[in-house]
mmCIF file of C-alpha atoms in Angstrom:
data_model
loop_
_atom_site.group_PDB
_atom_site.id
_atom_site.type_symbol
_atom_site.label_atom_id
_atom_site.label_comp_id
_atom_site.label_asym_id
_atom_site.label_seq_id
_atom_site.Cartn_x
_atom_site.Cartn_y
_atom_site.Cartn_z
ATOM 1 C CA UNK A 1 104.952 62.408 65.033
ATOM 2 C CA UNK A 2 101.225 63.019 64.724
ATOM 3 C CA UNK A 3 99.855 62.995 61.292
ATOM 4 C CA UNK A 4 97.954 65.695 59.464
ATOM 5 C CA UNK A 5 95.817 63.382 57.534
ATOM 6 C CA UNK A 6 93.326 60.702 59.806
ATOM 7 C CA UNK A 7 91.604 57.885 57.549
ATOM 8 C CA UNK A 8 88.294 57.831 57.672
ATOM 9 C CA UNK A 9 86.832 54.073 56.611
ATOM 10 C CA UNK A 10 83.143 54.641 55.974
ATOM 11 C CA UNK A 11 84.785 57.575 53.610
ATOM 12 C CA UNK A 12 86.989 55.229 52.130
ATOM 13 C CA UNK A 13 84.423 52.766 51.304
ATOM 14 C CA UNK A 14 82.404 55.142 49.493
ATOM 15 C CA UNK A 15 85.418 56.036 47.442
ATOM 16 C CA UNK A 16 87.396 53.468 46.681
ATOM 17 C CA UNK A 17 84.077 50.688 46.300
ATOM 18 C CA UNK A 18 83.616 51.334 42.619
ATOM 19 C CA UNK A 19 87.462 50.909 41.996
ATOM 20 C CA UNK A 20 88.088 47.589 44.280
ATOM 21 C CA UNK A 21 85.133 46.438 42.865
ATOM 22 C CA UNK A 22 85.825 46.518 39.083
ATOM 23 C CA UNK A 23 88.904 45.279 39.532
ATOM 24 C CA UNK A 24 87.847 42.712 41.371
ATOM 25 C CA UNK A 25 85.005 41.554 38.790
ATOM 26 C CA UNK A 26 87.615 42.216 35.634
ATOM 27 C CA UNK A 27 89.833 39.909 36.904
ATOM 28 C CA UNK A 28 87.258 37.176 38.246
ATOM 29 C CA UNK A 29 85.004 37.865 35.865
ATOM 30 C CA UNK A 30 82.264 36.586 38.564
ATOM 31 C CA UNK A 31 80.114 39.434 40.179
ATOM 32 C CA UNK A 32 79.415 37.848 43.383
ATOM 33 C CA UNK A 33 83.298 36.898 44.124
ATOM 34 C CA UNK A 34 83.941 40.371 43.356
ATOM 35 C CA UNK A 35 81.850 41.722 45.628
ATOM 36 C CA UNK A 36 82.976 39.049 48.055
ATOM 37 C CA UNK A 37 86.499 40.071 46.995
ATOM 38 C CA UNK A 38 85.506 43.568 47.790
ATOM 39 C CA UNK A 39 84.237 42.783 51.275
ATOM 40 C CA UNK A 40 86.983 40.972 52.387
ATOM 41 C CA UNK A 41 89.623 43.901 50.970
ATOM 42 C CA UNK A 42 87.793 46.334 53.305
ATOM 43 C CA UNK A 43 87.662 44.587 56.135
ATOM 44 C CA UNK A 44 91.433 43.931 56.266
ATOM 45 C CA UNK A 45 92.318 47.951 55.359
ATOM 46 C CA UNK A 46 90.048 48.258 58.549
ATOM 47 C CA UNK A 47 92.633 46.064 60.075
ATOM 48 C CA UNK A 48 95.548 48.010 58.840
ATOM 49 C CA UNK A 49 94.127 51.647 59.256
ATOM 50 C CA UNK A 50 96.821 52.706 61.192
ATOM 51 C CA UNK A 51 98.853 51.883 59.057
ATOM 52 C CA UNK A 52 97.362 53.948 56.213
ATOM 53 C CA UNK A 53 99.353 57.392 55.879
ATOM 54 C CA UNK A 54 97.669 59.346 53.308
ATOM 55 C CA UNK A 55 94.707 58.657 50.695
ATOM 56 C CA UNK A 56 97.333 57.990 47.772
ATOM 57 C CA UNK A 57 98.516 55.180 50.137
ATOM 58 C CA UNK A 58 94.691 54.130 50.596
ATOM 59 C CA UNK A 59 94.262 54.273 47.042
ATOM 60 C CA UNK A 60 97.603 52.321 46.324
ATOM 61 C CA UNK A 61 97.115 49.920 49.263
ATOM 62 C CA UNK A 62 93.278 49.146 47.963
ATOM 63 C CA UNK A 63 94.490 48.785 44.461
ATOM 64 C CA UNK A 64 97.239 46.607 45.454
ATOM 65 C CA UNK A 65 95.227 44.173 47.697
ATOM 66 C CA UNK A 66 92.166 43.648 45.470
ATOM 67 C CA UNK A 67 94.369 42.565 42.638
ATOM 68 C CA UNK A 68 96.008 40.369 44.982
ATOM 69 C CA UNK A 69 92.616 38.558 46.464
ATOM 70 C CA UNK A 70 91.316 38.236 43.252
ATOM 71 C CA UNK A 71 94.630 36.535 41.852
ATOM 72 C CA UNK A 72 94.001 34.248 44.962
ATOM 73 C CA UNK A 73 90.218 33.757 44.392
ATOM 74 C CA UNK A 74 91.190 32.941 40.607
ATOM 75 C CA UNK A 75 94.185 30.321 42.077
ATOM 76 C CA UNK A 76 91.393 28.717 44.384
ATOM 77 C CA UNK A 77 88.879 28.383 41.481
ATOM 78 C CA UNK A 78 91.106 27.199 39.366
ATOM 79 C CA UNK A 79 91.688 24.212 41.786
ATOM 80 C CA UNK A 80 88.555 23.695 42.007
ATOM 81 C CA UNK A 81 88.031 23.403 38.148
ATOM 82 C CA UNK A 82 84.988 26.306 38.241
ATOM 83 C CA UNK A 83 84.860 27.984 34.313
ATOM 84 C CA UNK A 84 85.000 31.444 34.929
ATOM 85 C CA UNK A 85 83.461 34.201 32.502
ATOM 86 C CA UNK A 86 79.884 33.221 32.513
ATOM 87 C CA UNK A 87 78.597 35.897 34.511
ATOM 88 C CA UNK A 88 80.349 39.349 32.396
ATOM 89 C CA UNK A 89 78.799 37.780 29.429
ATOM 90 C CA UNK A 90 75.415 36.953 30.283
ATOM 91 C CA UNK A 91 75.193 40.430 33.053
ATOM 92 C CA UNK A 92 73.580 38.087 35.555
ATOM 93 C CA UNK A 93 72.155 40.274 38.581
ATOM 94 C CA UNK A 94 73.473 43.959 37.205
ATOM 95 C CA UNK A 95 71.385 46.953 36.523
ATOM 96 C CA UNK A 96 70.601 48.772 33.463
ATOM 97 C CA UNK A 97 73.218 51.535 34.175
ATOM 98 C CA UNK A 98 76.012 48.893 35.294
ATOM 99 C CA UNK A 99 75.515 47.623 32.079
ATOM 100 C CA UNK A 100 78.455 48.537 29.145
ATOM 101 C CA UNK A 101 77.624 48.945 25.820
ATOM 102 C CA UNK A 102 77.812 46.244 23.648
ATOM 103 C CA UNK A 103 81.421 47.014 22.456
ATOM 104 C CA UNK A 104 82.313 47.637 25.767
ATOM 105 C CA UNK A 105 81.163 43.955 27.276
ATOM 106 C CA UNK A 106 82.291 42.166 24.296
ATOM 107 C CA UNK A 107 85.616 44.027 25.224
ATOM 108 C CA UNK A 108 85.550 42.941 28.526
ATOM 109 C CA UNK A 109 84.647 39.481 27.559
ATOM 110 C CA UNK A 110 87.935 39.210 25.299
ATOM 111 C CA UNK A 111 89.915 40.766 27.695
ATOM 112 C CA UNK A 112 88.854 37.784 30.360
ATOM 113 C CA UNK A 113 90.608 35.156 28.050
ATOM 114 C CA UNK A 114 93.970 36.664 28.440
ATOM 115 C CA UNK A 115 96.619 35.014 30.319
ATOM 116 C CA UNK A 116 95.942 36.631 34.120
ATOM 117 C CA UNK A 117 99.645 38.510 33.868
ATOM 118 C CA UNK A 118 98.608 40.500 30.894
ATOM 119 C CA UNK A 119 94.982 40.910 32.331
ATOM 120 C CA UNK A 120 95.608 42.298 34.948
ATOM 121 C CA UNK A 121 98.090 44.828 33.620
ATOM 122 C CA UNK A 122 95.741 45.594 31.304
ATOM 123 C CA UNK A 123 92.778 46.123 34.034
ATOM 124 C CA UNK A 124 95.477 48.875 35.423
ATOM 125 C CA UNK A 125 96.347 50.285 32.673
ATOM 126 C CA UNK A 126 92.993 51.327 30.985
ATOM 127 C CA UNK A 127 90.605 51.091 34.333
ATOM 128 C CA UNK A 128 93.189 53.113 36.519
ATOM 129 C CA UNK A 129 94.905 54.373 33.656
ATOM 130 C CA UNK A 130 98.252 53.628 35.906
ATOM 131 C CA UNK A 131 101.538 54.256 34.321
ATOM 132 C CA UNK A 132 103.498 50.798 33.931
ATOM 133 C CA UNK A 133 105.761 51.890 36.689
ATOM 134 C CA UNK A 134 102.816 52.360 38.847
ATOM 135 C CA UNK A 135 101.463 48.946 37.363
ATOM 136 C CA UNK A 136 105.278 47.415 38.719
ATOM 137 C CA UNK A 137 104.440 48.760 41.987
ATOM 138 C CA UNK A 138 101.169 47.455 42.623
ATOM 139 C CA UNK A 139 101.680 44.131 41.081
ATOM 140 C CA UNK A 140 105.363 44.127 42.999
ATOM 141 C CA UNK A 141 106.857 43.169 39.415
ATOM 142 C CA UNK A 142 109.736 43.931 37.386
ATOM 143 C CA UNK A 143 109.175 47.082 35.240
ATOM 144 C CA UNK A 144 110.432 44.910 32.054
ATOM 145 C CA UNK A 145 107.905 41.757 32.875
ATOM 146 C CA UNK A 146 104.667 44.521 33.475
ATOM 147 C CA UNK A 147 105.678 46.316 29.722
ATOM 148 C CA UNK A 148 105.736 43.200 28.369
ATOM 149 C CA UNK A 149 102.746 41.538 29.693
ATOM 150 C CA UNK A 150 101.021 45.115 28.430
ATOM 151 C CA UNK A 151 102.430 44.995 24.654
ATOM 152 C CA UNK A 152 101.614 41.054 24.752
ATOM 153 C CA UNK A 153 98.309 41.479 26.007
ATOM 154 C CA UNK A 154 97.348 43.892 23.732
ATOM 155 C CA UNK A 155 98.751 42.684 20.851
ATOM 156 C CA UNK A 156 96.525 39.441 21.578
ATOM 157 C CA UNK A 157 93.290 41.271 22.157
ATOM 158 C CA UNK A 158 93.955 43.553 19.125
ATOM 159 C CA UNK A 159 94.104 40.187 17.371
ATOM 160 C CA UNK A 160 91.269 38.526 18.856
ATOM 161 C CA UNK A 161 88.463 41.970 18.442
ATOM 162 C CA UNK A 162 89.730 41.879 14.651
ATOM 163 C CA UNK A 163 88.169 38.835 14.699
ATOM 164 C CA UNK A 164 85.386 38.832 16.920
ATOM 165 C CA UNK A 165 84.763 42.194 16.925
ATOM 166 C CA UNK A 166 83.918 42.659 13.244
ATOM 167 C CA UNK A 167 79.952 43.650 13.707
ATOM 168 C CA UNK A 168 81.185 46.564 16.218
ATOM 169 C CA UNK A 169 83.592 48.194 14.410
ATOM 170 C CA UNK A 170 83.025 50.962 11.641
ATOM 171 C CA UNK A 171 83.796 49.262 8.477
ATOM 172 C CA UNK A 172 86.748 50.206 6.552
ATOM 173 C CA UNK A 173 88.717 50.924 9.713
ATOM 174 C CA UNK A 174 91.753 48.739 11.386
ATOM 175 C CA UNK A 175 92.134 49.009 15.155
ATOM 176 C CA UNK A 176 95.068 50.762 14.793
ATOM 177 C CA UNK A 177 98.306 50.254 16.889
ATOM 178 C CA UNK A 178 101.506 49.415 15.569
ATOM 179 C CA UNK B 1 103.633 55.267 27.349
ATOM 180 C CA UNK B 2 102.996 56.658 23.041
ATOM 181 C CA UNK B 3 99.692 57.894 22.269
ATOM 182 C CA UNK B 4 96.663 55.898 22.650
ATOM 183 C CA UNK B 5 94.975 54.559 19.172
ATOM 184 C CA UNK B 6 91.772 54.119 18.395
ATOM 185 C CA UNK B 7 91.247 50.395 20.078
ATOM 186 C CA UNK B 8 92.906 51.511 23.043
ATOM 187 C CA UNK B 9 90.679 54.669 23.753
ATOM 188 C CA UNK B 10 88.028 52.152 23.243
ATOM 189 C CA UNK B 11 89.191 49.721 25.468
ATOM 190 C CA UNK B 12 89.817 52.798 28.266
ATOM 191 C CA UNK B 13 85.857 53.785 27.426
ATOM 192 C CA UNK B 14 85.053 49.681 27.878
ATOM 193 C CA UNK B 15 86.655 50.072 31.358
ATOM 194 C CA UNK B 16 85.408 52.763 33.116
ATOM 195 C CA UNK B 17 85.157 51.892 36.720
ATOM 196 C CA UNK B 18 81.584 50.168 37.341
ATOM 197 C CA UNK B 19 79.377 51.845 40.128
ATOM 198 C CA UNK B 20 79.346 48.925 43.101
ATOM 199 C CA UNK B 21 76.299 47.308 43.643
ATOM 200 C CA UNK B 22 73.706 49.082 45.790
ATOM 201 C CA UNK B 23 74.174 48.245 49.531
ATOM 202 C CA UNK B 24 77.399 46.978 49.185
ATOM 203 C CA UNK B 25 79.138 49.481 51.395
ATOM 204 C CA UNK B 26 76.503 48.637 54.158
ATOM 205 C CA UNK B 27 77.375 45.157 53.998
ATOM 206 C CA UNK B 28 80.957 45.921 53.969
ATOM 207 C CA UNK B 29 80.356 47.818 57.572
ATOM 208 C CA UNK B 30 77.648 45.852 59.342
ATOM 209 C CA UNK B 31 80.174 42.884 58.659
ATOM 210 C CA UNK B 32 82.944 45.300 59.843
ATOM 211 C CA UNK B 33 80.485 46.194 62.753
ATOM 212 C CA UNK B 34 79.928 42.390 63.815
ATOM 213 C CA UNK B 35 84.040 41.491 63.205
ATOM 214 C CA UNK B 36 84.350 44.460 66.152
ATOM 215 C CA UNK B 37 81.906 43.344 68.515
ATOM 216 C CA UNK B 38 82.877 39.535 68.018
ATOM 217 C CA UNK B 39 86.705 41.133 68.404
ATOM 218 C CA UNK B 40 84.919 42.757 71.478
ATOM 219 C CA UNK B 41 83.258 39.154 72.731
ATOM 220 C CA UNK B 42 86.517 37.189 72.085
ATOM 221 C CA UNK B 43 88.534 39.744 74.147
ATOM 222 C CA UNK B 44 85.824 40.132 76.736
ATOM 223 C CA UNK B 45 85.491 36.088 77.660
ATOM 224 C CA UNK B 46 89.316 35.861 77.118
ATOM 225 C CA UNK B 47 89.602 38.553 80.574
ATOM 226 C CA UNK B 48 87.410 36.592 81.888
ATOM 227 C CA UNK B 49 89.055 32.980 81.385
ATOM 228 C CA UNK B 50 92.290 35.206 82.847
ATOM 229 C CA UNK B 51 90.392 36.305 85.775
ATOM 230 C CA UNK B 52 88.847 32.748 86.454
ATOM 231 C CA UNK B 53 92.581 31.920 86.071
ATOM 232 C CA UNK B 54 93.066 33.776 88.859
ATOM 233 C CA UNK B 55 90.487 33.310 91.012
ATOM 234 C CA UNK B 56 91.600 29.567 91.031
ATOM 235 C CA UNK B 57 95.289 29.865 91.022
ATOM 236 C CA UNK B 58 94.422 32.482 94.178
ATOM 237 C CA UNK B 59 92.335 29.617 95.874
ATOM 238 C CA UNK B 60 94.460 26.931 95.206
ATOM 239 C CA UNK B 61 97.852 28.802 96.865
ATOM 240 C CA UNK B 62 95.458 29.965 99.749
ATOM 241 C CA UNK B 63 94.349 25.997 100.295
ATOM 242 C CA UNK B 64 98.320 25.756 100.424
ATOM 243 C CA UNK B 65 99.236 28.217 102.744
ATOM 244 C CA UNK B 66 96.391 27.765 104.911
ATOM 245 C CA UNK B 67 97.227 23.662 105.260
ATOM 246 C CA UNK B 68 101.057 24.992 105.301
ATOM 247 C CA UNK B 69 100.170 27.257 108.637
ATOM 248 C CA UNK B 70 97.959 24.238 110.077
ATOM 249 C CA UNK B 71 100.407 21.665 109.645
ATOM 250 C CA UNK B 72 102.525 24.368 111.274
ATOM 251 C CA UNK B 73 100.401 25.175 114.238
ATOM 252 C CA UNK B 74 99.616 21.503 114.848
ATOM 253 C CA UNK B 75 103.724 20.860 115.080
ATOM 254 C CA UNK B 76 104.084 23.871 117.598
ATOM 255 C CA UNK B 77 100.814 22.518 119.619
ATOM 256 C CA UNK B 78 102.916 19.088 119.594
ATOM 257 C CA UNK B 79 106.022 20.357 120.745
ATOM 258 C CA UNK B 80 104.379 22.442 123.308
ATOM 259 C CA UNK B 81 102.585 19.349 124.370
ATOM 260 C CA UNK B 82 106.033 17.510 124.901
ATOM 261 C CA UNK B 83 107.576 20.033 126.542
ATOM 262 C CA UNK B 84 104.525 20.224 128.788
ATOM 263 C CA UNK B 85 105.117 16.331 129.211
ATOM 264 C CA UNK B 86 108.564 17.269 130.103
ATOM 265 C CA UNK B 87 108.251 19.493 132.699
ATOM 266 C CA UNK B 88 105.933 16.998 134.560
ATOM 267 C CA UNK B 89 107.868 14.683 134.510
ATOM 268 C CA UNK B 90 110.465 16.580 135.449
ATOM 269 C CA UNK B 91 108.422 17.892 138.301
ATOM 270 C CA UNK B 92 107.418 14.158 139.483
ATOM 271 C CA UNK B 93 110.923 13.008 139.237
ATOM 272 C CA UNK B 94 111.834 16.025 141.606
ATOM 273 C CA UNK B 95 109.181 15.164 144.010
ATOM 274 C CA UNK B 96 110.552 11.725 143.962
ATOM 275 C CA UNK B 97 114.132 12.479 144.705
ATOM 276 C CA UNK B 98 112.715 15.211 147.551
ATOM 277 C CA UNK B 99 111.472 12.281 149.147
ATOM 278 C CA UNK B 100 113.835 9.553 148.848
ATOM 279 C CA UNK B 101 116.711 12.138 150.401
ATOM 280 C CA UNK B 102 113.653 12.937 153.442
ATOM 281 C CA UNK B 103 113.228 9.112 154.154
ATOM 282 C CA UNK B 104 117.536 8.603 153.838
ATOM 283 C CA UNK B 105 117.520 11.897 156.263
ATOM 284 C CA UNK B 106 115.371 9.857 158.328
ATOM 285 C CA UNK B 107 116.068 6.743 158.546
ATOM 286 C CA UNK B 108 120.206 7.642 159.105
ATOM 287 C CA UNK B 109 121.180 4.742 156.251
ATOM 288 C CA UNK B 110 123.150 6.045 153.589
ATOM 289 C CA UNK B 111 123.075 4.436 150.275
#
């Protein structure tokens, strides 16, 4: 049965780069193995084009293979004993606009210390704003394990920007949650 | 999910999907570009390793069946050769006996 929808790559890249890319660096935490990450996740949806049904599966695919390579790139560096989170702190090589505000990168900075379960639902659920069933699918996890990892996750970085966070927040005012 | 608080609206504002870096989509498809032509390459010298396959294995079972027919012709040649021998002899031996039973005719004796 022909399909009514053809994927276009070059149209995909453009898309999707910003997404695959970000997720890629919030998990690393290391711009240039992102954008390695990013390369390499392209190059094998070229592989699997036909394979690609609609642009939600694109999407979906892309988000599920990035998170994947960079859970592998973090595995290999952590064999090879590299410290990670240098380059999101010190915004080695990015331009003014790529730049978050200070809140924002000390954010991201706390949110690199988290286990890599909870990061990386985390990454999905406020960067793609995913549901956590859509988080179980992408991470092929159990619904129970991805809720979890959420609630622990951001329990702990609640607890760590009450702390470090201090000279961001207005005074006088918790960070909410339960 | 409940409602989003205060910390986690500003953790969804802290990740807002970064712009890639600039000309990272045109690495991403000259290195797509060179994957297909060295795709291309590997597929173009691996018809040709398969047609120098057979190109060989064509020469090679020609050598065979042209020393296969030789050997065959040579055997034929051979036996044609014999049977040549064969007939001469068989010729001379007839000559022989044609004039052994003249000279008995002539000579009356009987053997």
């Amino acid at each position: 049965m022909a399909r009514d929808w053809q994927p276009d790559f070059e149209r995909l890249v453009d898309e999707h780069q910003s997404m695959v890319f970000s997720l890629a660096w919030r998990m690393t935490g290391d711009r240039g193995l992102a954008e390695e990450i990013t390369q390499d996740v392209f190059l094998e949806l070229d592989g699997h084009m036909h394979r690609i049904e609609s642009p939600q599966h694109a999407l979906f695919w892309l988000r599920r293979v990035a998170m994947s390579r960079a859970a592998d790139a973090l595995r290999r560096r952590r064999v090879r004993g590299v410290d990670l989170w240098v380059e999101i702190e010190e915004n080695h090589g990015t331009s003014l606009e790529e730049r978050p505000s200070p809140l924002g990168a000390r954010l991201e900075q706390l949110i690199t210390t988290l286990p890599e379960p909870q990061r990386a639902a985390l990454v999905l659920r406020y960067q793609e704003d995913l549901t956590p069933e859509e988080i179980a699918d992408t991470l092929e996890s159990p619904l129970a394990t991805v809720k979890s990892n959420l609630q622990r996750g951001l329990k702990l970085l609640r607890a760590k920007a009450e702390s470090n966070l201090k000279d961001y927040l207005r005074p006088g005012r918790a960070l909410g949650g339960a | 999910m409940p409602e989003m608080d205060e910390f986690e609206n500003a953790l969804q504002q802290a990740f807002l999907r970064r712009p890639a870096p600039p000309g990272l989509r045109q690495r991403i498809l000259e290195q797509r570009n060179r994957r297909r032509s060295d795709q291309i390459r590997r597929r173009v010298v691996f018809w040709q390793r398969l047609a120098a396959c057979l190109v060989l294995a064509v020469v090679i079972g020609g050598l065979a069946t042209w020393r296969h027919v030789t050997q065959q012709r040579r055997g034929e040649t051979a036996r044609a050769e014999v049977l040549t021998a064969l007939r001469i002899t068989n010729h001379a031996l007839d000559q022989i006996h044609s004039r052994l039973t003249a000279r008995d005719r002539e000579t009356g004796e009987r053997p």
